[in-house]
mmCIF file of C-alpha atoms in Angstrom:
data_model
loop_
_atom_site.group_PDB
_atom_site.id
_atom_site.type_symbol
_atom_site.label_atom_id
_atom_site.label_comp_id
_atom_site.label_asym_id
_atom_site.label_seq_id
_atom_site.Cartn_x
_atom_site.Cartn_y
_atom_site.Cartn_z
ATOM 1 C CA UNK A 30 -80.592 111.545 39.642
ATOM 2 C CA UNK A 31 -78.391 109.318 36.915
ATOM 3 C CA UNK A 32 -79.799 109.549 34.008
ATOM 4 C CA UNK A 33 -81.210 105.841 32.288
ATOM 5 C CA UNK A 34 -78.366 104.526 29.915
ATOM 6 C CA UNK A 35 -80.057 104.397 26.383
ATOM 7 C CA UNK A 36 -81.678 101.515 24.621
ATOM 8 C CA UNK A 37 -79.623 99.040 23.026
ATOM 9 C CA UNK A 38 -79.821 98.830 19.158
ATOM 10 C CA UNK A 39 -80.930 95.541 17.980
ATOM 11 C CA UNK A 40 -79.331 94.321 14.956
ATOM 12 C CA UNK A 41 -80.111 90.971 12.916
ATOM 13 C CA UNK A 42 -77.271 90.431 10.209
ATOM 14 C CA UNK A 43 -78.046 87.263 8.124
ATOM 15 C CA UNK A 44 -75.293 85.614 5.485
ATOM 16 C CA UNK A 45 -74.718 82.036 4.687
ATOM 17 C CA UNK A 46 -71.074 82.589 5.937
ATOM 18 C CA UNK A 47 -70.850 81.444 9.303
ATOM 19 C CA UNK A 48 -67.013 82.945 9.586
ATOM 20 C CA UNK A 49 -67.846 86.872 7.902
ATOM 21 C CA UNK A 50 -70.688 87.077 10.929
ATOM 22 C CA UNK A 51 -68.337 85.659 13.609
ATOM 23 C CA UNK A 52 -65.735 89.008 12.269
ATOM 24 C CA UNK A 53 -68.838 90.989 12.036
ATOM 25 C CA UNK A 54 -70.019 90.298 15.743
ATOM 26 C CA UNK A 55 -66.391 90.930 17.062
ATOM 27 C CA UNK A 56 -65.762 94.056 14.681
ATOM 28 C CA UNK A 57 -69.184 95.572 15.790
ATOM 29 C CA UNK A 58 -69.836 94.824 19.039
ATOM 30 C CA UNK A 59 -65.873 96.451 19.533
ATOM 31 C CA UNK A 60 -67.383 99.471 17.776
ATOM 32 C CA UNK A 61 -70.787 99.666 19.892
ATOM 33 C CA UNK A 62 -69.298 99.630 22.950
ATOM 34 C CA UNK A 63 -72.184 97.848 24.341
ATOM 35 C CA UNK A 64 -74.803 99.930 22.701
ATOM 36 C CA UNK A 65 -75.797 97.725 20.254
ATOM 37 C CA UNK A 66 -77.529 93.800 20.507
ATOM 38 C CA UNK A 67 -76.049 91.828 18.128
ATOM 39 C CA UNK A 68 -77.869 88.659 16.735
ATOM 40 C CA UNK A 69 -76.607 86.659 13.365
ATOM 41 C CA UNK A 70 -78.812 83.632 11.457
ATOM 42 C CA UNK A 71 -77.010 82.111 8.444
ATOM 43 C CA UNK A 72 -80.268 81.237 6.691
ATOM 44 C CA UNK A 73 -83.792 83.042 6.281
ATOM 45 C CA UNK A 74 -85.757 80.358 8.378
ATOM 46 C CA UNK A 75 -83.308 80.948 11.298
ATOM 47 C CA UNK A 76 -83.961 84.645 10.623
ATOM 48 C CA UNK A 77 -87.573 84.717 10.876
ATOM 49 C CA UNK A 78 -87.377 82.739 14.338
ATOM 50 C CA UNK A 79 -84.645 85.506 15.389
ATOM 51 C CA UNK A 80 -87.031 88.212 14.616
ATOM 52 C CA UNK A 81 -89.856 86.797 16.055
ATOM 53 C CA UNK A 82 -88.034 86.413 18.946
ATOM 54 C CA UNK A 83 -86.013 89.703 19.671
ATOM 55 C CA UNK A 84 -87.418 92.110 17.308
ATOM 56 C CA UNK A 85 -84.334 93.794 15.822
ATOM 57 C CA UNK A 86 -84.299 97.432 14.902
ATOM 58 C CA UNK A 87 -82.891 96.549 11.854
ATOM 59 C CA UNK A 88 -81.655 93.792 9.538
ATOM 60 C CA UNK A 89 -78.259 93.406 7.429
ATOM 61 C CA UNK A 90 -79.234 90.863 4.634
ATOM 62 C CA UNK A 91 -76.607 88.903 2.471
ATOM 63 C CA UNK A 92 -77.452 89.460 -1.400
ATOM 64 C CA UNK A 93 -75.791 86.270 -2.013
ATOM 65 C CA UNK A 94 -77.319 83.206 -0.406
ATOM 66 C CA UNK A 95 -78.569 80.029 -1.356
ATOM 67 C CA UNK A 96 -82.306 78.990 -1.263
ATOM 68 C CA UNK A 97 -83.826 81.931 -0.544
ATOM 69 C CA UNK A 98 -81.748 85.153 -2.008
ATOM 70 C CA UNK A 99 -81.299 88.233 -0.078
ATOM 71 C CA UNK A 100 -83.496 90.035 -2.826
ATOM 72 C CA UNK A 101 -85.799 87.710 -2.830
ATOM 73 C CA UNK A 102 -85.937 87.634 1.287
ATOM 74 C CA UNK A 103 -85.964 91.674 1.184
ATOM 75 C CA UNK A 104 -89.128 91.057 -0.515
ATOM 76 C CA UNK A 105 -90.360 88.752 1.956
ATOM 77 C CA UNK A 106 -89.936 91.181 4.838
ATOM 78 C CA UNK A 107 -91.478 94.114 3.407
ATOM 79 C CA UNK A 108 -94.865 92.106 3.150
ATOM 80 C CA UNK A 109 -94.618 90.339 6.355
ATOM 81 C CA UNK A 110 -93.196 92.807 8.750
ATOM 82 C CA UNK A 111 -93.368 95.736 7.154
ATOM 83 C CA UNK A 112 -91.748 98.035 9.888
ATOM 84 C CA UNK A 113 -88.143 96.764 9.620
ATOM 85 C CA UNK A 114 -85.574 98.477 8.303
ATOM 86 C CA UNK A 115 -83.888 96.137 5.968
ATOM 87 C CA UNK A 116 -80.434 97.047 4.815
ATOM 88 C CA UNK A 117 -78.469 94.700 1.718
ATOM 89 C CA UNK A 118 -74.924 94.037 2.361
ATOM 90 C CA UNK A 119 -72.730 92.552 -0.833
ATOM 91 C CA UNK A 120 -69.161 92.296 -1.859
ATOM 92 C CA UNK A 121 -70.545 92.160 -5.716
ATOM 93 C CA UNK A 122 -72.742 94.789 -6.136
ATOM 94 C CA UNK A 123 -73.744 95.884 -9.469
ATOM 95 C CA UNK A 124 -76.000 99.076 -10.477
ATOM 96 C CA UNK A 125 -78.680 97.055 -11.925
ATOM 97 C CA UNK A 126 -78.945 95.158 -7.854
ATOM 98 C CA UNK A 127 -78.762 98.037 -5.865
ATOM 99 C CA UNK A 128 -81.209 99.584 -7.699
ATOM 100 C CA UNK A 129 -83.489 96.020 -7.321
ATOM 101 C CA UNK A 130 -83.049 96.503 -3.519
ATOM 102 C CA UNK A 131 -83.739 99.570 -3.215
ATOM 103 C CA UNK A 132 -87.119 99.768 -5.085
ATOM 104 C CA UNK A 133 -88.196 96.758 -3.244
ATOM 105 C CA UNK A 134 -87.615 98.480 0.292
ATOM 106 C CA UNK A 135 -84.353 98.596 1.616
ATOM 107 C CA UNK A 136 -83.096 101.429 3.445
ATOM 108 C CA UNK A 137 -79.686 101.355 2.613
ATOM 109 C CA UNK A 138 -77.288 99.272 0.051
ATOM 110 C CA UNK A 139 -73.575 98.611 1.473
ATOM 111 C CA UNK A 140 -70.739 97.018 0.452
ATOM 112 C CA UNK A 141 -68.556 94.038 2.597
ATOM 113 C CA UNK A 142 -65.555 95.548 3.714
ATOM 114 C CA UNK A 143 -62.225 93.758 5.077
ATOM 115 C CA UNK A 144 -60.467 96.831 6.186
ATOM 116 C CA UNK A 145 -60.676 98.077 9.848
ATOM 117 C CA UNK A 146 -61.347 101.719 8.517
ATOM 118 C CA UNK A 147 -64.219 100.011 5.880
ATOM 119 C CA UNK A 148 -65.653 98.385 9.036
ATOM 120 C CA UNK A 149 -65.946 102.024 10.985
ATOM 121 C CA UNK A 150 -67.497 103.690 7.764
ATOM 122 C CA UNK A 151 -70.566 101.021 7.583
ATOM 123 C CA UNK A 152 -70.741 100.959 11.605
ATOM 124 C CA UNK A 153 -71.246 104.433 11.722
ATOM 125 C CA UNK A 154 -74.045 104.580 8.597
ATOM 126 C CA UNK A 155 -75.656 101.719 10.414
ATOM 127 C CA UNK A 156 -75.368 103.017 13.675
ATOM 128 C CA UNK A 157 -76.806 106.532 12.582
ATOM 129 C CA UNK A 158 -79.689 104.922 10.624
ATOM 130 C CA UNK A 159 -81.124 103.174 13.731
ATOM 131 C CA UNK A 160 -81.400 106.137 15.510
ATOM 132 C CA UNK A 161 -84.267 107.045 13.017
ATOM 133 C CA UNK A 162 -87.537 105.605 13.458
ATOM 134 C CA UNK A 163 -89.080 102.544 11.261
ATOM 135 C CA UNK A 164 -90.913 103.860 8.244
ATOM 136 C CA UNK A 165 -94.933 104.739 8.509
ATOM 137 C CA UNK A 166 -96.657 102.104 6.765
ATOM 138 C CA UNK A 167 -96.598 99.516 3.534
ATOM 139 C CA UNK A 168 -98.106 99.103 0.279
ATOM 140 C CA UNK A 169 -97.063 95.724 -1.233
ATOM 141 C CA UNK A 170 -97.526 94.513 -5.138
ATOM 142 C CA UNK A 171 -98.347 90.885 -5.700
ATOM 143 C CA UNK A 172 -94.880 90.062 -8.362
ATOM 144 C CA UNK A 173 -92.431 87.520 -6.866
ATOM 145 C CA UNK A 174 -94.052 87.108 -3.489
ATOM 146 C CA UNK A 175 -97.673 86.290 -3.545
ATOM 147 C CA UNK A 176 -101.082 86.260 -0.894
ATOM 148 C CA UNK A 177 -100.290 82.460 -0.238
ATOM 149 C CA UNK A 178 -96.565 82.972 0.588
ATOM 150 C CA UNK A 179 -97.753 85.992 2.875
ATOM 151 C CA UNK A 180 -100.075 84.184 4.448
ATOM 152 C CA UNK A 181 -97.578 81.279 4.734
ATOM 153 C CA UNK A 182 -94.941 83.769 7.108
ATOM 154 C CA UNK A 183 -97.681 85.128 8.964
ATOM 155 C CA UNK A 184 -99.443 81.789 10.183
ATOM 156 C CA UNK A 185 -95.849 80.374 10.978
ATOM 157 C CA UNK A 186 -95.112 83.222 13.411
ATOM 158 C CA UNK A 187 -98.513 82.818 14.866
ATOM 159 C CA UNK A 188 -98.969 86.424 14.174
ATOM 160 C CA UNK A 189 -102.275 88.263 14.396
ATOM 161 C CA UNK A 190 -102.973 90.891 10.931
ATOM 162 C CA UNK A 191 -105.845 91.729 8.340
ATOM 163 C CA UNK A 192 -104.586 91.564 5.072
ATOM 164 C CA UNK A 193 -106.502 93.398 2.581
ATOM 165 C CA UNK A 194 -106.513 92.801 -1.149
ATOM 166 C CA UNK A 195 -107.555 94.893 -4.198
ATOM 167 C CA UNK A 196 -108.057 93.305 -7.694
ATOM 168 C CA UNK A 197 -109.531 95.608 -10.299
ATOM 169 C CA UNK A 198 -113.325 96.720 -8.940
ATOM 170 C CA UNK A 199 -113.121 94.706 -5.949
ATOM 171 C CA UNK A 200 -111.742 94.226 -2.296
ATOM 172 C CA UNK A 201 -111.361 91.273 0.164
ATOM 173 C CA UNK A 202 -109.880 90.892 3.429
ATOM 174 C CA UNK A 203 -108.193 87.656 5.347
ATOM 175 C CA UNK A 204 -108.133 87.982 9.317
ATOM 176 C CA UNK A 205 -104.738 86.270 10.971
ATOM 177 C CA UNK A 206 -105.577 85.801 14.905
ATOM 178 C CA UNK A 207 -102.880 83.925 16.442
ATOM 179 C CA UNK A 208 -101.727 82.290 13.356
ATOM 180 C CA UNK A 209 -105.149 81.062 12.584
ATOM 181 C CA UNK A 210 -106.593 82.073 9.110
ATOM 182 C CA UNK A 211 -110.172 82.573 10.840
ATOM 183 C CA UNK A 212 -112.178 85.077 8.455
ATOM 184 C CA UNK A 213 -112.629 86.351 4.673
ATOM 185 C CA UNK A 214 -115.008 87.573 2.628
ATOM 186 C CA UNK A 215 -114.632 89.135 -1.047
ATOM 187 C CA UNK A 216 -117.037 90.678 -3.003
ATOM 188 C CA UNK A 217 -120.127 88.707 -2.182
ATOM 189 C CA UNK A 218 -118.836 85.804 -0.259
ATOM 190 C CA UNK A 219 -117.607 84.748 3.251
ATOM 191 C CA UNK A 220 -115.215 82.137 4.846
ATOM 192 C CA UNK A 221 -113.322 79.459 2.126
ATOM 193 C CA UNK A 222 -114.618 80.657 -0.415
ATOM 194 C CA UNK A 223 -113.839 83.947 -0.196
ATOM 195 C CA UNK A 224 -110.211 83.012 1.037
ATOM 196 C CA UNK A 225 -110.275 80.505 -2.130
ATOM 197 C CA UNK A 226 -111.213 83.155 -4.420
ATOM 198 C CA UNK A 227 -108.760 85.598 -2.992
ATOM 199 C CA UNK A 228 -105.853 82.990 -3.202
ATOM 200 C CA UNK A 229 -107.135 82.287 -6.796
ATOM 201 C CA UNK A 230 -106.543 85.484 -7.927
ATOM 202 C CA UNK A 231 -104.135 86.270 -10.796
ATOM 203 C CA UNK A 232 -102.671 89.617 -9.223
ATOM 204 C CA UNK A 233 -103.778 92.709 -7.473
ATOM 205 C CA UNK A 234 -102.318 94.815 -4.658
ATOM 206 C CA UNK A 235 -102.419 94.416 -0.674
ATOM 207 C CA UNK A 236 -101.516 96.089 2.125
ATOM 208 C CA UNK A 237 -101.087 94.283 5.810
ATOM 209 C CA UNK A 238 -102.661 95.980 8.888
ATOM 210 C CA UNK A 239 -102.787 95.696 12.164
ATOM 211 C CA UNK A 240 -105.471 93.220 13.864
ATOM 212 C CA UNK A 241 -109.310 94.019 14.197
ATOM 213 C CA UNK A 242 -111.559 91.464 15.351
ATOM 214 C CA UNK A 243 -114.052 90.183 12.565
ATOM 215 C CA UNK A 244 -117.723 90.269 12.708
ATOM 216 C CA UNK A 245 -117.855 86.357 13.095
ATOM 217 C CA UNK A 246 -115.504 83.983 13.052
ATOM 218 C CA UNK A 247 -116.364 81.910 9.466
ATOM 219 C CA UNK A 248 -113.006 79.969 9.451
ATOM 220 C CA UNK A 249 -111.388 77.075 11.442
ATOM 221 C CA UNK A 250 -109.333 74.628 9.377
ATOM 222 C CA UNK A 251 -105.874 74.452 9.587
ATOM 223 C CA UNK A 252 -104.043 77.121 7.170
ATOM 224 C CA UNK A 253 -101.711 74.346 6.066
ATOM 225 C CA UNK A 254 -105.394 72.242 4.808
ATOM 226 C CA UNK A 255 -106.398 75.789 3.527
ATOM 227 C CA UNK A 256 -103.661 76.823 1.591
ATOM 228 C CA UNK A 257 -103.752 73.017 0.072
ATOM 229 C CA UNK A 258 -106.775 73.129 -1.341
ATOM 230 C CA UNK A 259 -106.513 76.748 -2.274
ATOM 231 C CA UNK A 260 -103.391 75.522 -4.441
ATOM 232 C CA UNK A 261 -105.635 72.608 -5.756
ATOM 233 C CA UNK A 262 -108.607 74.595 -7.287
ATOM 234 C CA UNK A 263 -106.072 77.169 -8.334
ATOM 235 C CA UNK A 264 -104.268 74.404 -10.310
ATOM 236 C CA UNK A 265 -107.686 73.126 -11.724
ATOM 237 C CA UNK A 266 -108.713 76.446 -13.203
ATOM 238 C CA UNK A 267 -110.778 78.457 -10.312
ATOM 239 C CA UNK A 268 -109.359 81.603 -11.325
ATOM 240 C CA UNK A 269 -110.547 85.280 -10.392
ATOM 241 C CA UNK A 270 -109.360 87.890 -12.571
ATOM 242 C CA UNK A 271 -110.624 90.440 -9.898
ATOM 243 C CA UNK A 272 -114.392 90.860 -10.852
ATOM 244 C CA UNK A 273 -117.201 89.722 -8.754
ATOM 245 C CA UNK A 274 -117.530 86.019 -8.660
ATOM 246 C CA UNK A 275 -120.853 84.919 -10.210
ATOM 247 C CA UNK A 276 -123.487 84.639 -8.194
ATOM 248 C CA UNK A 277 -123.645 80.927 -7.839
ATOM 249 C CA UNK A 278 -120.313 80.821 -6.426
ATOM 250 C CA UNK A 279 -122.180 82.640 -3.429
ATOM 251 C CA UNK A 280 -124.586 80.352 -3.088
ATOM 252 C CA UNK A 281 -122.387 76.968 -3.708
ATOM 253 C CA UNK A 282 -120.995 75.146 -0.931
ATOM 254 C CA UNK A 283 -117.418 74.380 -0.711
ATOM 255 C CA UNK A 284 -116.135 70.954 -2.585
ATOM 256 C CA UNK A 285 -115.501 68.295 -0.665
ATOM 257 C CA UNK A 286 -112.200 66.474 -1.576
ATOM 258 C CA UNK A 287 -113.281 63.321 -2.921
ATOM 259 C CA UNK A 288 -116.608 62.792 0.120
ATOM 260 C CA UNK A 289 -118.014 64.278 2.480
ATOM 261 C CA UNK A 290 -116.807 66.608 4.919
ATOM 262 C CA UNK A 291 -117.241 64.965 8.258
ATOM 263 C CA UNK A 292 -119.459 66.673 11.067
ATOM 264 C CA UNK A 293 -116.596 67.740 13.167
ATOM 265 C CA UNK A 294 -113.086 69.415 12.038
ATOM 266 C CA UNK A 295 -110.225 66.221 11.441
ATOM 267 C CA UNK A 296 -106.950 66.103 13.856
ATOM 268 C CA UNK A 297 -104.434 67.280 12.278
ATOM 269 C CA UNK A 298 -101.370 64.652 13.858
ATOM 270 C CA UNK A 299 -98.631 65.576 11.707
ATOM 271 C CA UNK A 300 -97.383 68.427 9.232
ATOM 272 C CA UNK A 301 -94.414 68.845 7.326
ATOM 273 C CA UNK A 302 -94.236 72.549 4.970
ATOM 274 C CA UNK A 303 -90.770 72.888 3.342
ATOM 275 C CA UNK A 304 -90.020 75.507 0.798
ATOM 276 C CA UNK A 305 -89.891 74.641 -3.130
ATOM 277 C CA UNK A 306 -86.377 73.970 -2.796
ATOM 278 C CA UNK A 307 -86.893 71.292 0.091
ATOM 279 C CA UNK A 308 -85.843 73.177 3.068
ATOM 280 C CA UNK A 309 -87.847 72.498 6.481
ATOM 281 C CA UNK A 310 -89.817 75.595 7.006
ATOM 282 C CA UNK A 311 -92.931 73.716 9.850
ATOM 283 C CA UNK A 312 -92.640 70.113 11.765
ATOM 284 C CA UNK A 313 -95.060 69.264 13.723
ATOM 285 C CA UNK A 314 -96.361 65.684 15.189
ATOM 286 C CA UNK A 315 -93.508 63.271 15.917
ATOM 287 C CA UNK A 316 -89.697 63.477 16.957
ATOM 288 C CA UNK A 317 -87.982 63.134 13.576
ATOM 289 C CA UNK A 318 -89.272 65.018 10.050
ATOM 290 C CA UNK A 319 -87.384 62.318 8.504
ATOM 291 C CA UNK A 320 -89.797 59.531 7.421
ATOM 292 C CA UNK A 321 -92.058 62.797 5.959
ATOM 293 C CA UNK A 322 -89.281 64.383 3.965
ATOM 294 C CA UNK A 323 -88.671 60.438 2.686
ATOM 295 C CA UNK A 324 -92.653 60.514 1.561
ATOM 296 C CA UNK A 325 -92.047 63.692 -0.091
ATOM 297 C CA UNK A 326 -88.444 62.935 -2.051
ATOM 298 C CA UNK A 327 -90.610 59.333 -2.964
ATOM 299 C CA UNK A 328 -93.839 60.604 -4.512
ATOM 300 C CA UNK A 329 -92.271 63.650 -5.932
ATOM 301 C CA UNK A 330 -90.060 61.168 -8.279
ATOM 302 C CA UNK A 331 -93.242 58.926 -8.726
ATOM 303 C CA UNK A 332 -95.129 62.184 -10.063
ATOM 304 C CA UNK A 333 -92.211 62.729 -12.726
ATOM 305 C CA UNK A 334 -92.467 59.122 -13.663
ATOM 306 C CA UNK A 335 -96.386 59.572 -14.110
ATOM 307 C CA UNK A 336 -95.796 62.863 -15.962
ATOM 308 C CA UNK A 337 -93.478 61.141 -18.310
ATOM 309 C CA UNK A 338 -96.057 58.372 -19.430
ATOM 310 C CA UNK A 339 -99.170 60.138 -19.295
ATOM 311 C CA UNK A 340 -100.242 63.032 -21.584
ATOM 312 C CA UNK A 341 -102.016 64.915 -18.553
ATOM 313 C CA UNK A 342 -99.342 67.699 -17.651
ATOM 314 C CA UNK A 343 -97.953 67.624 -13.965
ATOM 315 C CA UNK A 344 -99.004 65.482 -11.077
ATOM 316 C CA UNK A 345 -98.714 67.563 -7.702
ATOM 317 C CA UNK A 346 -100.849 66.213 -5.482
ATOM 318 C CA UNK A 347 -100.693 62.598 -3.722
ATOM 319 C CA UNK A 348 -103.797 61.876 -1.147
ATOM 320 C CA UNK A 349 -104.812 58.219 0.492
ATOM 321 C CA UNK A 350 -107.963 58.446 2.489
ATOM 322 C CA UNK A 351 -108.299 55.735 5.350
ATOM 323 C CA UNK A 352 -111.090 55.205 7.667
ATOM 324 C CA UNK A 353 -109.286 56.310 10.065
ATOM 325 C CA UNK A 354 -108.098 59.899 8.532
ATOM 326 C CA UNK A 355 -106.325 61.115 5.213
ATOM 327 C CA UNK A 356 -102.509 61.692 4.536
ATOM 328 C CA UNK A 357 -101.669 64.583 1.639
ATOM 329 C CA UNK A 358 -98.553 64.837 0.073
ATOM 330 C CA UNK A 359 -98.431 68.440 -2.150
ATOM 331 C CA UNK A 360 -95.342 68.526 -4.233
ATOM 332 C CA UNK A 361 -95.447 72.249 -6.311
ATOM 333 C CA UNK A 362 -93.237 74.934 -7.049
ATOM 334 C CA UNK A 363 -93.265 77.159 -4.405
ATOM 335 C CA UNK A 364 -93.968 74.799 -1.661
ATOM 336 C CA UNK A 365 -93.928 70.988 -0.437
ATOM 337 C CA UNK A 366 -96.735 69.792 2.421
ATOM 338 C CA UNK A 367 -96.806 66.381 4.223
ATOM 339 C CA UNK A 368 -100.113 66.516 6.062
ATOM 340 C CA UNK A 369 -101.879 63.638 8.288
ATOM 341 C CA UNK A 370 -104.621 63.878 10.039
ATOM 342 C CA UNK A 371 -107.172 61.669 11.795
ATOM 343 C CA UNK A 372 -111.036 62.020 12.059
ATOM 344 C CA UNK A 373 -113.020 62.834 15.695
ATOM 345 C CA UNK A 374 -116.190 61.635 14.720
ATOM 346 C CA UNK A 375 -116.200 57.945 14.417
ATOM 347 C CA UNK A 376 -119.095 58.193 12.382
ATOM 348 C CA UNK A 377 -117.935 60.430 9.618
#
C-alpha cells in the first residue's frame, strides 16, 4: 500500500511590495516542489482574512510596512493567535530590531535576499522550522497592544476565546463566543461593568484560552457599542488601577448615554471601524463605506476646530440621537467607529 504524500506546509508571507512576493512565490514554490501552500497579503487586514481563512503554519512578516509595522503586527499575532509561528523578514536589520522581534515572539529573524543561493539558505531554515510543532501556550503583557485592541481582532474573526486578565490583587475574565463579547465579571461585578472596568484598566497581564461556556450569558450588545462606551468612560476618568472596585460600583447600574436605555437591544444598520490611521478594518450595512468614511474625515476636522476655540482638551466623540435611532461617530487614537443603529421598540 502507497504510502499518503505528506501535508503541505502552509505559508503566509506579508510585505507591502506586491513585486518581492510575486519573486518570493515563484522562488519558493520552485524550491518546495509542491510541498509547500503558498499564500501572500500586502497589508495586515488582508493578512488576518488569509489566516482566518487557511490557517498557515507559519507567517513571514515585512519589518517595513506602512500603517501597521511588522513589529507592531508581530505583536498583534502573539495576543490574538498565539500558536503561529511568526518569522520577521528585513533587508535593514539592525541589532537593536532583531532583538525587538525576537522578545516579542518571533521564531526566527531573516534577512531579504536577491541571490538564488540567499533564496535556498532562507527556504531551507523556513522549510526546517515548519516541520516543528507551534509553541505550547502564551503569556501576553498589556505595552503597545492593549485588552481593547485584542478584543477588537478577536470579535472581527468571529472567534470564540476567554481572555483572562490580572491587575495587581485581582482577576477578570471576558468570554468571546462567535465574535460576540457575551460575559465578564471582575472582582465583584458581572456583565458591562465588569467588561468596563476591565477595559478601564491602566495595565496588567493576560493570557488568551481556549473557549468554555460561561455560567450565564450577562452580555448582548454589539462589541463595536461596547468597546465605544468602554473608550468613553475611560476618557472621562473611570479608571481601575487593579484593586477591587468599590462596592457601589457593584451595586450601580450601567449609565445610560444621555436617556434611557430602551426595553429591547437597538438595530445596529450600519458600522464602519477603521484603524487610527484611517484604514477600513469592518463595513457593514450598505454597498459603499464611502459616505461613512466622509462622516468620519468631516467631524474629525470639526473636533480640531472645536479643540482650537475651546479650553476643554480633545473632542472625540460625535453622537445625534433621533427618534428613530442614534448615529456615533468616535474619532481617537487607536481607532475610528461610524455606528447607526435604529430602535425595535417603538415605544422606547
Amino acid at each position: 500500500m502507497p504510502e499518503a504524500a505528506p501535508r503541505q506546509k502552509r505559508f503566509l508571507f506579508v510585505d507591502d511590495d506586491p513585486d518581492f512576493l510575486a519573486v518570493l512565490r515563484e522562488m519558493f514554490g520552485r524550491l518546495a516542489k509542491g510541498r509547500w501552500e503558498i499564500a501572500t497579503a500586502d497589508n495586515h487586514a488582508a493578512a488576518l482574512a488569509q489566516i482566518e481563512r487557511s490557517r498557515p503554519d507559519v507567517v513571514v512578516l515585512d519589518v517595513n510596512m506602512p500603517v501597521m509595522d511588522g513589529l507592531q503586527f508581530l505583536r498583534l499575532l502573539r495576543r490574538t493567535h498565539p500558536a503561529l509561528q511568526v518569522v520577521m523578514l528585513t533587508s535593514r536589520g539592525d541589532e537593536q530590531t532583531r532583538q525587538a522581534c525576537l522578545d516579542s515572539g518571533a521564531v526566527m529573524f531573516l534577512q531579504k535576499v536577491i541571490a538564488p543561493k540567499g533564496f535556498q539558505a532562507v527556504f531551507a531554515a523556513l522549510d526546517t522550522m515548519a516541520e516543528s510543532g507551534p509553541p505550547s501556550g502564551f503569556r501576553g503583557l498589556m505595552r503597545q497592544v492593549g485588552l481593547p485592541e485584542v478584543l477588537q481582532m478577536e470579535c472581527l474573526g468571529r472567534k470564540s476565546s476567554v481572555l483572562e486578565v490580572f491587575a495587581n490583587r485581582s482577576r477578570g475574565r471576558i468570554f468571546i463566543q462567535d465574535g460576540s463579547i457575551v460575559h465578564a465579571e471582575f472582582a465583584s461585578l458581572e456583565g458591562e461593568a465588569a467588561l468596563y472596568g476591565l477595559l478601564a484598566l491602566r495595565g496588567g497581564e493576560f493570557n488568551l484560552h481556549a473557549f468554555t461556556p460561561p455560567e450565564r450569558v450577562s452580555i448582548q450588545g454589539h462589541y463595536e457599542f461596547l468597546l465605544m462606551e468602554a473608550a468613553r468612560l475611560r476618557d472621562e476618568g473611570a479608571q481601575f488601577d487593579g484593586a477591587e472596585p468599590p462596592a457601589e460600583a457593584a451595586s450601580a447600574p450601567a449609565p445610560a448615554p444621555l436617556e434611557a436605555l430602551p426595553a429591547e437591544p437597538p438595530r445596529i444598520e450600519e458600522v464602519l471601524l477603521c484603524s487610527g490611521s484611517g484604514e477600513v478594518l469592518h463595513y457593514h450595512g450598505g454597498e459603499s463605506a464611502d459616505p461613512a468614511l466622509s462622516l468620519l474625515s468631516q467631524v474629525e476636522q470639526q473636533a480640531l476646530q472645536l479643540s482650537g476655540l475651546a479650553p476643554l482638551g480633545r473632542f472625540d466623540r460625535f453622537e445625534v440621537v433621533l427618534k428613530s435611532g442614534r448615529i456615533v461617530c468616535l474619532v481617537q487614537p487607536h481607532l475610528r467607529l461610524v455606528a447607526r443603529s435604529t430602535r425595535t421598540s417603538p415605544g422606547a
